[in-house]
Coordinates of N, CA and C in Angstrom, one line a residue:
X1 N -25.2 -7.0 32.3 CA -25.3 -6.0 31.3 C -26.7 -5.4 31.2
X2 N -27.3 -5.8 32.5 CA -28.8 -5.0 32.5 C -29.0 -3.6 32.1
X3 N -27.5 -3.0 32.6 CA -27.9 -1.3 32.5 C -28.0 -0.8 31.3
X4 N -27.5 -1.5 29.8 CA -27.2 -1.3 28.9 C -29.2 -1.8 28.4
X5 N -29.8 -2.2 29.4 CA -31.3 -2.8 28.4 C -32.0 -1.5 28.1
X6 N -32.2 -0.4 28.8 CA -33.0 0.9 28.6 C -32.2 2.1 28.6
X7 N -32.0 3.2 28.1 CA -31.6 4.5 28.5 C -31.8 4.8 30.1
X8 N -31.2 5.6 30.6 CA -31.5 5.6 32.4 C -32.3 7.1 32.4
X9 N -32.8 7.2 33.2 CA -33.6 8.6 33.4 C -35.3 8.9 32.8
X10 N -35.7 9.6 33.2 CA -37.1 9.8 33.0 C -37.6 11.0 32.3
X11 N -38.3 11.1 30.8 CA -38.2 11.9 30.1 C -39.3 13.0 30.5
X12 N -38.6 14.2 30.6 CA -39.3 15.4 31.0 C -39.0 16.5 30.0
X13 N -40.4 17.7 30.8 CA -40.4 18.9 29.5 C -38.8 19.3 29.2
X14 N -38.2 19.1 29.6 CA -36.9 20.0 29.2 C -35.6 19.0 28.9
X15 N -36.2 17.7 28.3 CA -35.4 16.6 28.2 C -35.0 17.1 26.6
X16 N -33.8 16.8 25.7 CA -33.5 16.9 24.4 C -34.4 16.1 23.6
X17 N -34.6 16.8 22.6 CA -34.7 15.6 21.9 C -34.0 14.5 21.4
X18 N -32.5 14.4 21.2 CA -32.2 13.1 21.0 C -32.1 12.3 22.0
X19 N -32.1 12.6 23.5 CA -32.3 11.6 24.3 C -33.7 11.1 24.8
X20 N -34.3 11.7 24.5 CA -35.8 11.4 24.2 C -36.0 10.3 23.2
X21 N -35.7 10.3 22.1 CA -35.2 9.4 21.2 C -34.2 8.0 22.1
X22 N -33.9 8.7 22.5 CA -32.7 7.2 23.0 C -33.3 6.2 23.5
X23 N -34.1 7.3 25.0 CA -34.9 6.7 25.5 C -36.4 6.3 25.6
X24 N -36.5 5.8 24.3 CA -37.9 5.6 23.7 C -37.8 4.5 23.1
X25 N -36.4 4.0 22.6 CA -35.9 2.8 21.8 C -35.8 1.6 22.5
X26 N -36.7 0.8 22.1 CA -37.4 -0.5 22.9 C -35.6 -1.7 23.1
X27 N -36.3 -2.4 23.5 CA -34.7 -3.4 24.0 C -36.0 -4.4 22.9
X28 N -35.1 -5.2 22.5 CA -35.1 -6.0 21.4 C -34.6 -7.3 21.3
X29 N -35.3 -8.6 21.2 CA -34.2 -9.9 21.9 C -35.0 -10.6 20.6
X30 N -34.1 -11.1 19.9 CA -34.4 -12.2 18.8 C -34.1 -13.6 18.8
X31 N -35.3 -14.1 18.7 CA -34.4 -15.8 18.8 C -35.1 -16.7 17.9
X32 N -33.9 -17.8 17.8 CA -34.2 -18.6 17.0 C -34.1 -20.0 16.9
X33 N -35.6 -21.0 16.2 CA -35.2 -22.0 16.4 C -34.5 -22.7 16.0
X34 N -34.4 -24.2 16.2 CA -33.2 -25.3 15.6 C -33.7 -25.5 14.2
X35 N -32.7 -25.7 13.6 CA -32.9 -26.2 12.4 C -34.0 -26.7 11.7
X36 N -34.1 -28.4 13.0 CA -35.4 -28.9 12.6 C -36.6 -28.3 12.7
X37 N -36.7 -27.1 13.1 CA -38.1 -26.5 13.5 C -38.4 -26.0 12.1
X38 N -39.9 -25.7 11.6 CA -40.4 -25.5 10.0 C -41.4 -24.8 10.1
X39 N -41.6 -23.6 9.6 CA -42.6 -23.1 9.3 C -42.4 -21.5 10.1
X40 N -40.9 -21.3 10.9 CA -40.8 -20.0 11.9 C -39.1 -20.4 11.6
X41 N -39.2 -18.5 11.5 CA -37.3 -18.4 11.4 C -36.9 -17.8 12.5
X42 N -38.2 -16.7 13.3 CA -37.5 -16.2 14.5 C -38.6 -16.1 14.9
X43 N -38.2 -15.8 16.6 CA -39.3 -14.5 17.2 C -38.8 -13.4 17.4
X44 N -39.5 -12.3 17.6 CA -38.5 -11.2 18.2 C -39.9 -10.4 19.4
X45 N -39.3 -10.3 20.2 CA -39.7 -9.8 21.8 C -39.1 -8.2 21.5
X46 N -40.3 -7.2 21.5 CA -39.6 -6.0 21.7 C -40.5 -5.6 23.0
X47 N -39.7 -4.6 23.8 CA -40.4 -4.6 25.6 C -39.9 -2.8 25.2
X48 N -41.1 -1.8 25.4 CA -40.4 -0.7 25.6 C -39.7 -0.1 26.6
X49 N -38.8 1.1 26.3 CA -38.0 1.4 27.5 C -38.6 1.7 28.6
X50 N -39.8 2.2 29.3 CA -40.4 2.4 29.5 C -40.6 1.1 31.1
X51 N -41.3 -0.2 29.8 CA -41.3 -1.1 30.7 C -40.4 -1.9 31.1
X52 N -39.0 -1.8 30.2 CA -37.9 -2.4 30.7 C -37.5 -1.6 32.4
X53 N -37.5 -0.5 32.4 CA -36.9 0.1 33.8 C -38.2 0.0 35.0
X54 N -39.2 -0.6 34.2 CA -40.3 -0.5 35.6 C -39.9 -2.1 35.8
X55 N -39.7 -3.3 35.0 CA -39.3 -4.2 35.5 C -38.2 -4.3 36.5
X56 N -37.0 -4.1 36.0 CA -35.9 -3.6 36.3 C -35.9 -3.3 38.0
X57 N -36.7 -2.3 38.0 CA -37.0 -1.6 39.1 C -37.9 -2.0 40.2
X58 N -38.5 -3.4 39.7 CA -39.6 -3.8 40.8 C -38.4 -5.2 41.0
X59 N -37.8 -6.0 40.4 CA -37.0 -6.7 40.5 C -36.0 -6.3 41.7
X60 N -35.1 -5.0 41.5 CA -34.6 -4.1 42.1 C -34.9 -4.4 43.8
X61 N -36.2 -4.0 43.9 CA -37.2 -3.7 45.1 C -37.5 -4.7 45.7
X62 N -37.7 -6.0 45.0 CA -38.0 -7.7 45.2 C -36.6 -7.9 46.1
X63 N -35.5 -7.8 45.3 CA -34.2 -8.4 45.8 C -33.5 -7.4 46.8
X64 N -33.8 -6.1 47.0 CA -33.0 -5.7 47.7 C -31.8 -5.1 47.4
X65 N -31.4 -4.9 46.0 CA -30.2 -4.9 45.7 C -30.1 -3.5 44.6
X66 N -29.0 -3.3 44.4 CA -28.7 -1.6 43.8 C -28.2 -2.2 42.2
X67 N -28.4 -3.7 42.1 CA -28.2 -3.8 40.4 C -28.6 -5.3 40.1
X68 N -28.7 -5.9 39.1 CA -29.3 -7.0 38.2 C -27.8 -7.6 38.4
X69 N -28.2 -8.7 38.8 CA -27.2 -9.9 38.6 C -27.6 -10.7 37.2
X70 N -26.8 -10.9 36.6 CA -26.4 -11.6 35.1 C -28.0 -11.6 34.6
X71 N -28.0 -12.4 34.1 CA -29.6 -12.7 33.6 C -31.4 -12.5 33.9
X72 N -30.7 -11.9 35.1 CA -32.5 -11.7 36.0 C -33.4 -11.5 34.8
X73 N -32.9 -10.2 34.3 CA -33.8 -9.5 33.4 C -34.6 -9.9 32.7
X74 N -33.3 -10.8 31.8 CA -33.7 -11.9 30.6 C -34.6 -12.9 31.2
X75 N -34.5 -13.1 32.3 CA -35.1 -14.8 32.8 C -36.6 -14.0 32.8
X76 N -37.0 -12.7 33.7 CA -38.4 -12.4 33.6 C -38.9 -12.1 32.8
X77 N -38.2 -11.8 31.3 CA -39.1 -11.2 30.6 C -39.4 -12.6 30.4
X78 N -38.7 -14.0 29.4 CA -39.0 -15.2 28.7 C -40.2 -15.8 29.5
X79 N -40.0 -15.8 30.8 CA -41.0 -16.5 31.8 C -42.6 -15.5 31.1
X80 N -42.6 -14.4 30.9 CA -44.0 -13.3 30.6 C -44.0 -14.3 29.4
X81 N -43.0 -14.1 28.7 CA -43.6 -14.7 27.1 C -44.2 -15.8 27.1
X82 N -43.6 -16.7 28.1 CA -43.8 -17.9 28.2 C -45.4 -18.5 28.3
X83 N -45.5 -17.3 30.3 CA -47.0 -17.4 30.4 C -47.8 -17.1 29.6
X84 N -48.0 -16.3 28.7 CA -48.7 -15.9 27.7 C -48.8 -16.8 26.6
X85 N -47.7 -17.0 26.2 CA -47.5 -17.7 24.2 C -47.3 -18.8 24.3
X86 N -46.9 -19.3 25.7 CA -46.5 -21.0 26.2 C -45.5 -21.5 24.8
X87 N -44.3 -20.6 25.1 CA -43.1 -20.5 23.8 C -42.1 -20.3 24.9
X88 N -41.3 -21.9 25.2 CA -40.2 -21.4 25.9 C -39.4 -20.5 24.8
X89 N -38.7 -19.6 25.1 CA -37.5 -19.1 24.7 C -36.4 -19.4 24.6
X90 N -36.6 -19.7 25.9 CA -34.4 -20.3 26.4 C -34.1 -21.3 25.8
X91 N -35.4 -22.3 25.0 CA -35.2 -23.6 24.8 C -34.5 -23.0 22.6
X92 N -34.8 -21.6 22.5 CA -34.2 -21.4 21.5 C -33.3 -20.4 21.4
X93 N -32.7 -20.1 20.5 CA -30.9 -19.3 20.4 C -31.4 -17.8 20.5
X94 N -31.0 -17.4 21.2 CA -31.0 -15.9 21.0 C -29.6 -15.6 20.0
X95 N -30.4 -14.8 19.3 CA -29.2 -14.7 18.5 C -28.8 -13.0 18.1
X96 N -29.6 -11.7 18.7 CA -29.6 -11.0 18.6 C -30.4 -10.3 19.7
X97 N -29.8 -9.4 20.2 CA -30.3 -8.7 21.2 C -29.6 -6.9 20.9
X98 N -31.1 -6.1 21.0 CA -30.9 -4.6 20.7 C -31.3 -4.0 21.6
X99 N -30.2 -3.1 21.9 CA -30.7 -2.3 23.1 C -30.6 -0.7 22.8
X100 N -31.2 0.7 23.9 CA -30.8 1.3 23.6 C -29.3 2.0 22.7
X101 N -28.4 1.4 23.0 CA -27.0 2.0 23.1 C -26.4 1.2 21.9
X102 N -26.7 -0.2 21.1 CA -26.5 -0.9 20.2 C -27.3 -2.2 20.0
X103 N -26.9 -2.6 18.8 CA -27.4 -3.9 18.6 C -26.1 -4.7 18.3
X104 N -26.3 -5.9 18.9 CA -25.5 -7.1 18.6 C -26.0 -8.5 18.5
X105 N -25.1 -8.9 17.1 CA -26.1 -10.3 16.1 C -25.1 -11.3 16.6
X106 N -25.9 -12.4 17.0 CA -24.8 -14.0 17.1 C -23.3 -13.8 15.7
X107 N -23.6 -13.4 14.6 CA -22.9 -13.8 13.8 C -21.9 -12.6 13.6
X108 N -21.6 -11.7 14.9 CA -20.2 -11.1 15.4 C -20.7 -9.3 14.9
X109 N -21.6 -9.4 14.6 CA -21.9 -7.9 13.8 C -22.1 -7.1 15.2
X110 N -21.8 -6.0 15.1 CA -22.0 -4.7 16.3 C -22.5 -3.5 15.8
X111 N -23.8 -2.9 16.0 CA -24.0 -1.6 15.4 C -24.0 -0.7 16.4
X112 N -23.5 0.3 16.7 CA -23.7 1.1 17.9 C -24.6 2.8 17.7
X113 N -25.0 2.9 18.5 CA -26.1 3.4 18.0 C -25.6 4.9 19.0
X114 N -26.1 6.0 18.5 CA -26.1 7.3 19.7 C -26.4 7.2 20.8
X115 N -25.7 7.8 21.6 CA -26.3 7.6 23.0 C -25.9 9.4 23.6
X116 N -26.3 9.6 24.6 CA -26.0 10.8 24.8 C -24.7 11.5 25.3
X117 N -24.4 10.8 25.9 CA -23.4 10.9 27.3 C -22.4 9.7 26.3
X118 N -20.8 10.9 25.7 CA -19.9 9.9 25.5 C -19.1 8.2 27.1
X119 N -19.5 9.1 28.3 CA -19.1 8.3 28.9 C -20.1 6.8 28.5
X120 N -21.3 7.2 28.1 CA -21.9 5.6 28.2 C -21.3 5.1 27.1
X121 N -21.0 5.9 26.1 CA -20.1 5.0 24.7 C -19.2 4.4 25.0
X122 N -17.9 4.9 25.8 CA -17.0 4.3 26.6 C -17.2 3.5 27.5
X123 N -18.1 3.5 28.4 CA -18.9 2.4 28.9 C -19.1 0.8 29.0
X124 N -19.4 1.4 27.7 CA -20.7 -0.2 26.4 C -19.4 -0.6 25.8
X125 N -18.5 0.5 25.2 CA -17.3 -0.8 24.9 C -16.4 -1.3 25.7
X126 N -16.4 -0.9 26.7 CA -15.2 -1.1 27.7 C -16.3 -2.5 28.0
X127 N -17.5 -2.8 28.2 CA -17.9 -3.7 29.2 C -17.9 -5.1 27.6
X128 N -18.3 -4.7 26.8 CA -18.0 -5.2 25.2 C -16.5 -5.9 24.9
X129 N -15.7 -5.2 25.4 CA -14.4 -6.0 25.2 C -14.3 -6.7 26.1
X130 N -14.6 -6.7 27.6 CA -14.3 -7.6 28.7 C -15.4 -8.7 28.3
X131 N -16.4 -8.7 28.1 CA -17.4 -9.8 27.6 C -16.4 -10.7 26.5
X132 N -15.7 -9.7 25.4 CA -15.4 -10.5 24.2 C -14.0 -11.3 24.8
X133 N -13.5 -10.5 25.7 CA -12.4 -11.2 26.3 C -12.5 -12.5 26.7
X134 N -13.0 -12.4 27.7 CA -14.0 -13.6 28.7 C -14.4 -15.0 27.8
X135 N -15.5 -14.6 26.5 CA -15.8 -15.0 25.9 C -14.8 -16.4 25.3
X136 N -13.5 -15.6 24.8 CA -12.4 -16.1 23.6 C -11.3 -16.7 25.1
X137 N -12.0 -16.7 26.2 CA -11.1 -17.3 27.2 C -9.8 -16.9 27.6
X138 N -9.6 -15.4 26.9 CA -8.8 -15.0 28.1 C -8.9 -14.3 29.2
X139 N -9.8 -14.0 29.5 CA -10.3 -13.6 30.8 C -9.5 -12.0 31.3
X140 N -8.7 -11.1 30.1 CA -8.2 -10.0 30.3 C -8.6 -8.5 29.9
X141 N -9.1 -7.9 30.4 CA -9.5 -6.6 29.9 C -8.7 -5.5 29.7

């Protein structure tokens, strides 16, 4: 679901403004520790669009390949945080991740946000349902 982390395209003089907007809206990953942890209720990681597609894109270039397999994305950003803040991530719940196109919370909430292009709306839910399918084990879209 990498392609849903940034808006696609690169903003120029004659770009709209609401997709200028779209694509200026950072990807957003929240997480959270266990219970027993005291004194921290989350982190939240915001990466702008910006840097999400130059990641993306040097990943891309690394592997040889025309798309992100499952988690690449996620695994390099946590690894940055990690080297930096020496805060595994993975070792806590993600429980909210926002992206251009929507935000979605562990506790089933969905906001969907403008995007330009109704195809990407049909898109994000068509790939949305097949996830929630998957998810609840039936594996049917």
């Amino acid at each position: 679901a990498t392609e849903w982390a940034c808006a696609p395209g690169e903003e120029g003089p004659d770009t709209p403004a609401a997709v200028k907007k779209q694509q200026q809206r950072a990807l957003e990953l929240t997480y959270e520790p266990p219970p027993t942890v005291e004194g921290i209720s989350k982190i939240t990681l915001s990466v702008d669009s910006t840097s999400v597609r130059d990641i993306r894109d040097e990943i891309l270039e690394q592997d040889g390949a025309d798309f992100l397999e499952g988690p690449q994305l996620l695994e390099v950003l946590e690894t940055y945080f990690h080297d930096r803040f020496h805060v595994k991530l993975s070792a806590l719940t993600l429980s909210r991740v926002g992206t251009y196109a929507a935000y979605v919370g562990r506790e089933g909430r969905l906001k969907l946000l403008p995007v330009d292009e109704k195809q990407d709306a049909i898109l994000l839910l068509s790939y949305l349902t097949y996830v929630a399918c998957k998810e609840l084990g039936g594996g049917h879209t």
